[in-house]
Amino acid sequence: VCEQDVLGAHLPPSRRGLWGAIRAFASVRVQVGAMAVATAAAVCDYVTEHAAAGRDSDLIATRARIAAAERLLLMAAAAVDRDEGRGQLSALAKVTATRLAIDVTTGLPARLGRGALLDHPLLEKWRRDAAGFEFMEGTTAMQLLHVADGALRDPRNRGPADQPAQRDGAAA
């Protein structure tokens, strides 16, 4: 293979390989999160359009959760664009968005009555999509381990108990 045909050949060695993969993972997490939030919003809109009036408090709460997840995704996307951190924010945004999509697709269709998933096949499709988001780009457990690892490695999170012990009465 010619040198100019090697992917990433234009990058310095420190920016190839695992660094590039980690950066790609952070970007894809935001994309999966965006799909999850869009799915939750679509279900909310669909149920609002097809449900009988009443019990709007759950729809208002759902719309607030959707708006909060959108803001978190925008913050994560901006952090990815600025190449900040190791992707903990994008992992947290993906977990939040996925949980939202699962909650909305399993909860809101009940407003349309029993058999809603049979009567409204699109809702059943969105429910399957939401379950799939959990496995795209790592499960919630893996994402939370990544977030916890980042928090433990961040020197700003170290308290006095994490400082090395003083020996033989040495001054601090």
PDB file of N, CA and C in Angstrom, residues 72-130:
ATOM      1  N   LEU A  72     -28.331  18.510  27.039  1.00  0.00           N
ATOM      2  CA  LEU A  72     -27.162  17.710  27.403  1.00  0.00           C
ATOM      3  C   LEU A  72     -26.440  17.202  26.156  1.00  0.00           C
ATOM      4  N   LEU A  73     -27.193  16.775  25.154  1.00  0.00           N
ATOM      5  CA  LEU A  73     -26.581  16.325  23.899  1.00  0.00           C
ATOM      6  C   LEU A  73     -25.850  17.454  23.189  1.00  0.00           C
ATOM      7  N   LEU A  74     -26.427  18.639  23.209  1.00  0.00           N
ATOM      8  CA  LEU A  74     -25.754  19.783  22.585  1.00  0.00           C
ATOM      9  C   LEU A  74     -24.452  20.118  23.298  1.00  0.00           C
ATOM     10  N   MET A  75     -24.456  20.034  24.626  1.00  0.00           N
ATOM     11  CA  MET A  75     -23.223  20.265  25.385  1.00  0.00           C
ATOM     12  C   MET A  75     -22.183  19.199  25.055  1.00  0.00           C
ATOM     13  N   ALA A  76     -22.622  17.948  24.958  1.00  0.00           N
ATOM     14  CA  ALA A  76     -21.702  16.855  24.636  1.00  0.00           C
ATOM     15  C   ALA A  76     -21.150  17.011  23.222  1.00  0.00           C
ATOM     16  N   ALA A  77     -22.000  17.396  22.291  1.00  0.00           N
ATOM     17  CA  ALA A  77     -21.544  17.593  20.907  1.00  0.00           C
ATOM     18  C   ALA A  77     -20.520  18.717  20.834  1.00  0.00           C
ATOM     19  N   ALA A  78     -20.752  19.792  21.567  1.00  0.00           N
ATOM     20  CA  ALA A  78     -19.796  20.899  21.583  1.00  0.00           C
ATOM     21  C   ALA A  78     -18.466  20.456  22.186  1.00  0.00           C
ATOM     22  N   ALA A  79     -18.517  19.633  23.241  1.00  0.00           N
ATOM     23  CA  ALA A  79     -17.282  19.123  23.857  1.00  0.00           C
ATOM     24  C   ALA A  79     -16.528  18.222  22.881  1.00  0.00           C
ATOM     25  N   VAL A  80     -17.248  17.399  22.123  1.00  0.00           N
ATOM     26  CA  VAL A  80     -16.605  16.549  21.109  1.00  0.00           C
ATOM     27  C   VAL A  80     -15.965  17.418  20.033  1.00  0.00           C
ATOM     28  N   ASP A  81     -16.680  18.441  19.597  1.00  0.00           N
ATOM     29  CA  ASP A  81     -16.138  19.340  18.566  1.00  0.00           C
ATOM     30  C   ASP A  81     -14.879  20.056  19.034  1.00  0.00           C
ATOM     31  N   ARG A  82     -14.850  20.403  20.329  1.00  0.00           N
ATOM     32  CA  ARG A  82     -13.666  21.073  20.889  1.00  0.00           C
ATOM     33  C   ARG A  82     -12.583  20.077  21.291  1.00  0.00           C
ATOM     34  N   ASP A  83     -12.880  18.783  21.160  1.00  0.00           N
ATOM     35  CA  ASP A  83     -11.941  17.716  21.519  1.00  0.00           C
ATOM     36  C   ASP A  83     -11.561  17.794  22.991  1.00  0.00           C
ATOM     37  N   GLU A  84     -12.588  18.000  23.845  1.00  0.00           N
ATOM     38  CA  GLU A  84     -12.365  18.111  25.284  1.00  0.00           C
ATOM     39  C   GLU A  84     -12.562  16.764  25.957  1.00  0.00           C
ATOM     40  N   GLY A  85     -11.720  16.452  26.886  1.00  0.00           N
ATOM     41  CA  GLY A  85     -11.888  15.277  27.728  1.00  0.00           C
ATOM     42  C   GLY A  85     -11.727  13.979  26.979  1.00  0.00           C
ATOM     43  N   ARG A  86     -12.201  12.930  27.599  1.00  0.00           N
ATOM     44  CA  ARG A  86     -12.094  11.593  27.042  1.00  0.00           C
ATOM     45  C   ARG A  86     -13.462  11.026  26.692  1.00  0.00           C
ATOM     46  N   GLY A  87     -14.455  11.870  26.544  1.00  0.00           N
ATOM     47  CA  GLY A  87     -15.767  11.421  26.106  1.00  0.00           C
ATOM     48  C   GLY A  87     -16.752  11.092  27.204  1.00  0.00           C
ATOM     49  N   GLN A  88     -16.456  11.480  28.440  1.00  0.00           N
ATOM     50  CA  GLN A  88     -17.383  11.168  29.518  1.00  0.00           C
ATOM     51  C   GLN A  88     -18.729  11.874  29.341  1.00  0.00           C
ATOM     52  N   LEU A  89     -18.700  13.107  28.878  1.00  0.00           N
ATOM     53  CA  LEU A  89     -19.956  13.836  28.700  1.00  0.00           C
ATOM     54  C   LEU A  89     -20.801  13.197  27.607  1.00  0.00           C
ATOM     55  N   SER A  90     -20.169  12.753  26.521  1.00  0.00           N
ATOM     56  CA  SER A  90     -20.943  12.096  25.463  1.00  0.00           C
ATOM     57  C   SER A  90     -21.497  10.763  25.959  1.00  0.00           C
ATOM     58  N   ALA A  91     -20.760  10.063  26.818  1.00  0.00           N
ATOM     59  CA  ALA A  91     -21.259   8.810  27.391  1.00  0.00           C
ATOM     60  C   ALA A  91     -22.478   9.078  28.269  1.00  0.00           C
ATOM     61  N   LEU A  92     -22.393  10.116  29.096  1.00  0.00           N
ATOM     62  CA  LEU A  92     -23.508  10.467  29.970  1.00  0.00           C
ATOM     63  C   LEU A  92     -24.719  10.911  29.152  1.00  0.00           C
ATOM     64  N   ALA A  93     -24.498  11.662  28.089  1.00  0.00           N
ATOM     65  CA  ALA A  93     -25.595  12.101  27.229  1.00  0.00           C
ATOM     66  C   ALA A  93     -26.269  10.909  26.549  1.00  0.00           C
ATOM     67  N   LYS A  94     -25.467   9.934  26.117  1.00  0.00           N
ATOM     68  CA  LYS A  94     -26.015   8.738  25.474  1.00  0.00           C
ATOM     69  C   LYS A  94     -26.858   7.947  26.456  1.00  0.00           C
ATOM     70  N   VAL A  95     -26.374   7.774  27.685  1.00  0.00           N
ATOM     71  CA  VAL A  95     -27.121   7.035  28.709  1.00  0.00           C
ATOM     72  C   VAL A  95     -28.444   7.740  29.005  1.00  0.00           C
ATOM     73  N   THR A  96     -28.395   9.046  29.173  1.00  0.00           N
ATOM     74  CA  THR A  96     -29.600   9.826  29.480  1.00  0.00           C
ATOM     75  C   THR A  96     -30.617   9.717  28.356  1.00  0.00           C
ATOM     76  N   ALA A  97     -30.165   9.866  27.124  1.00  0.00           N
ATOM     77  CA  ALA A  97     -31.065   9.819  25.974  1.00  0.00           C
ATOM     78  C   ALA A  97     -31.665   8.429  25.783  1.00  0.00           C
ATOM     79  N   THR A  98     -30.857   7.404  25.966  1.00  0.00           N
ATOM     80  CA  THR A  98     -31.348   6.037  25.807  1.00  0.00           C
ATOM     81  C   THR A  98     -32.401   5.711  26.869  1.00  0.00           C
ATOM     82  N   ARG A  99     -32.114   6.075  28.121  1.00  0.00           N
ATOM     83  CA  ARG A  99     -33.087   5.836  29.194  1.00  0.00           C
ATOM     84  C   ARG A  99     -34.394   6.570  28.904  1.00  0.00           C
ATOM     85  N   LEU A 100     -34.293   7.804  28.417  1.00  0.00           N
ATOM     86  CA  LEU A 100     -35.477   8.590  28.058  1.00  0.00           C
ATOM     87  C   LEU A 100     -36.284   7.877  26.983  1.00  0.00           C
ATOM     88  N   ALA A 101     -35.626   7.436  25.917  1.00  0.00           N
ATOM     89  CA  ALA A 101     -36.332   6.777  24.822  1.00  0.00           C
ATOM     90  C   ALA A 101     -37.034   5.510  25.293  1.00  0.00           C
ATOM     91  N   ILE A 102     -36.359   4.732  26.120  1.00  0.00           N
ATOM     92  CA  ILE A 102     -36.973   3.501  26.633  1.00  0.00           C
ATOM     93  C   ILE A 102     -38.179   3.834  27.517  1.00  0.00           C
ATOM     94  N   ASP A 103     -38.024   4.813  28.399  1.00  0.00           N
ATOM     95  CA  ASP A 103     -39.134   5.199  29.279  1.00  0.00           C
ATOM     96  C   ASP A 103     -40.334   5.695  28.477  1.00  0.00           C
ATOM     97  N   VAL A 104     -40.088   6.541  27.484  1.00  0.00           N
ATOM     98  CA  VAL A 104     -41.182   7.125  26.704  1.00  0.00           C
ATOM     99  C   VAL A 104     -41.864   6.072  25.838  1.00  0.00           C
ATOM    100  N   THR A 105     -41.084   5.218  25.189  1.00  0.00           N
ATOM    101  CA  THR A 105     -41.693   4.235  24.286  1.00  0.00           C
ATOM    102  C   THR A 105     -42.413   3.119  25.031  1.00  0.00           C
ATOM    103  N   THR A 106     -42.069   2.902  26.299  1.00  0.00           N
ATOM    104  CA  THR A 106     -42.790   1.888  27.074  1.00  0.00           C
ATOM    105  C   THR A 106     -43.936   2.487  27.887  1.00  0.00           C
ATOM    106  N   GLY A 107     -43.884   3.784  28.177  1.00  0.00           N
ATOM    107  CA  GLY A 107     -44.889   4.401  29.031  1.00  0.00           C
ATOM    108  C   GLY A 107     -46.014   5.132  28.306  1.00  0.00           C
ATOM    109  N   LEU A 108     -45.666   5.995  27.375  1.00  0.00           N
ATOM    110  CA  LEU A 108     -46.693   6.835  26.756  1.00  0.00           C
ATOM    111  C   LEU A 108     -47.713   6.091  25.900  1.00  0.00           C
ATOM    112  N   PRO A 109     -47.363   5.041  25.190  1.00  0.00           N
ATOM    113  CA  PRO A 109     -48.395   4.368  24.383  1.00  0.00           C
ATOM    114  C   PRO A 109     -49.596   3.882  25.193  1.00  0.00           C
ATOM    115  N   ALA A 110     -49.449   3.680  26.482  1.00  0.00           N
ATOM    116  CA  ALA A 110     -50.578   3.263  27.318  1.00  0.00           C
ATOM    117  C   ALA A 110     -51.710   4.284  27.282  1.00  0.00           C
ATOM    118  N   ARG A 111     -51.392   5.528  26.981  1.00  0.00           N
ATOM    119  CA  ARG A 111     -52.440   6.561  26.870  1.00  0.00           C
ATOM    120  C   ARG A 111     -53.397   6.282  25.721  1.00  0.00           C
ATOM    121  N   LEU A 112     -52.985   5.436  24.791  1.00  0.00           N
ATOM    122  CA  LEU A 112     -53.836   5.108  23.643  1.00  0.00           C
ATOM    123  C   LEU A 112     -54.671   3.858  23.892  1.00  0.00           C
ATOM    124  N   GLY A 113     -54.568   3.307  25.085  1.00  0.00           N
ATOM    125  CA  GLY A 113     -55.384   2.150  25.453  1.00  0.00           C
ATOM    126  C   GLY A 113     -54.669   0.831  25.234  1.00  0.00           C
ATOM    127  N   ARG A 114     -55.344  -0.228  25.677  1.00  0.00           N
ATOM    128  CA  ARG A 114     -54.791  -1.569  25.495  1.00  0.00           C
ATOM    129  C   ARG A 114     -54.687  -1.864  24.005  1.00  0.00           C
ATOM    130  N   GLY A 115     -53.654  -2.564  23.660  1.00  0.00           N
ATOM    131  CA  GLY A 115     -53.472  -2.923  22.255  1.00  0.00           C
ATOM    132  C   GLY A 115     -52.919  -1.794  21.413  1.00  0.00           C
ATOM    133  N   ALA A 116     -52.415  -0.746  22.061  1.00  0.00           N
ATOM    134  CA  ALA A 116     -51.909   0.412  21.308  1.00  0.00           C
ATOM    135  C   ALA A 116     -50.788   0.018  20.355  1.00  0.00           C
ATOM    136  N   LEU A 117     -49.923  -0.904  20.777  1.00  0.00           N
ATOM    137  CA  LEU A 117     -48.815  -1.296  19.916  1.00  0.00           C
ATOM    138  C   LEU A 117     -49.302  -2.098  18.713  1.00  0.00           C
ATOM    139  N   LEU A 118     -50.461  -2.766  18.844  1.00  0.00           N
ATOM    140  CA  LEU A 118     -51.042  -3.478  17.707  1.00  0.00           C
ATOM    141  C   LEU A 118     -51.786  -2.517  16.787  1.00  0.00           C
ATOM    142  N   ASP A 119     -52.494  -1.572  17.378  1.00  0.00           N
ATOM    143  CA  ASP A 119     -53.264  -0.613  16.593  1.00  0.00           C
ATOM    144  C   ASP A 119     -52.394   0.460  15.944  1.00  0.00           C
ATOM    145  N   HIS A 120     -51.232   0.717  16.517  1.00  0.00           N
ATOM    146  CA  HIS A 120     -50.324   1.764  16.026  1.00  0.00           C
ATOM    147  C   HIS A 120     -48.936   1.136  15.833  1.00  0.00           C
ATOM    148  N   PRO A 121     -48.703   0.467  14.700  1.00  0.00           N
ATOM    149  CA  PRO A 121     -47.443  -0.255  14.504  1.00  0.00           C
ATOM    150  C   PRO A 121     -46.202   0.629  14.595  1.00  0.00           C
ATOM    151  N   LEU A 122     -46.334   1.898  14.290  1.00  0.00           N
ATOM    152  CA  LEU A 122     -45.185   2.792  14.379  1.00  0.00           C
ATOM    153  C   LEU A 122     -44.679   2.891  15.821  1.00  0.00           C
ATOM    154  N   LEU A 123     -45.606   2.870  16.773  1.00  0.00           N
ATOM    155  CA  LEU A 123     -45.197   2.904  18.180  1.00  0.00           C
ATOM    156  C   LEU A 123     -44.402   1.649  18.550  1.00  0.00           C
ATOM    157  N   GLU A 124     -44.817   0.513  18.016  1.00  0.00           N
ATOM    158  CA  GLU A 124     -44.096  -0.729  18.294  1.00  0.00           C
ATOM    159  C   GLU A 124     -42.707  -0.697  17.666  1.00  0.00           C
ATOM    160  N   LYS A 125     -42.584  -0.124  16.476  1.00  0.00           N
ATOM    161  CA  LYS A 125     -41.280   0.015  15.809  1.00  0.00           C
ATOM    162  C   LYS A 125     -40.367   0.916  16.628  1.00  0.00           C
ATOM    163  N   TRP A 126     -40.904   2.043  17.101  1.00  0.00           N
ATOM    164  CA  TRP A 126     -40.101   2.957  17.904  1.00  0.00           C
ATOM    165  C   TRP A 126     -39.665   2.302  19.215  1.00  0.00           C
ATOM    166  N   ARG A 127     -40.507   1.448  19.766  1.00  0.00           N
ATOM    167  CA  ARG A 127     -40.142   0.746  20.998  1.00  0.00           C
ATOM    168  C   ARG A 127     -38.949  -0.181  20.745  1.00  0.00           C
ATOM    169  N   ARG A 128     -38.964  -0.892  19.621  1.00  0.00           N
ATOM    170  CA  ARG A 128     -37.835  -1.755  19.268  1.00  0.00           C
ATOM    171  C   ARG A 128     -36.585  -0.922  19.005  1.00  0.00           C
ATOM    172  N   ASP A 129     -36.749   0.215  18.336  1.00  0.00           N
ATOM    173  CA  ASP A 129     -35.607   1.102  18.095  1.00  0.00           C
ATOM    174  C   ASP A 129     -34.975   1.553  19.408  1.00  0.00           C
ATOM    175  N   ALA A 130     -35.815   1.939  20.358  1.00  0.00           N
ATOM    176  CA  ALA A 130     -35.313   2.414  21.655  1.00  0.00           C
ATOM    177  C   ALA A 130     -34.518   1.319  22.357  1.00  0.00           C
TER     178      ALA A 130
END
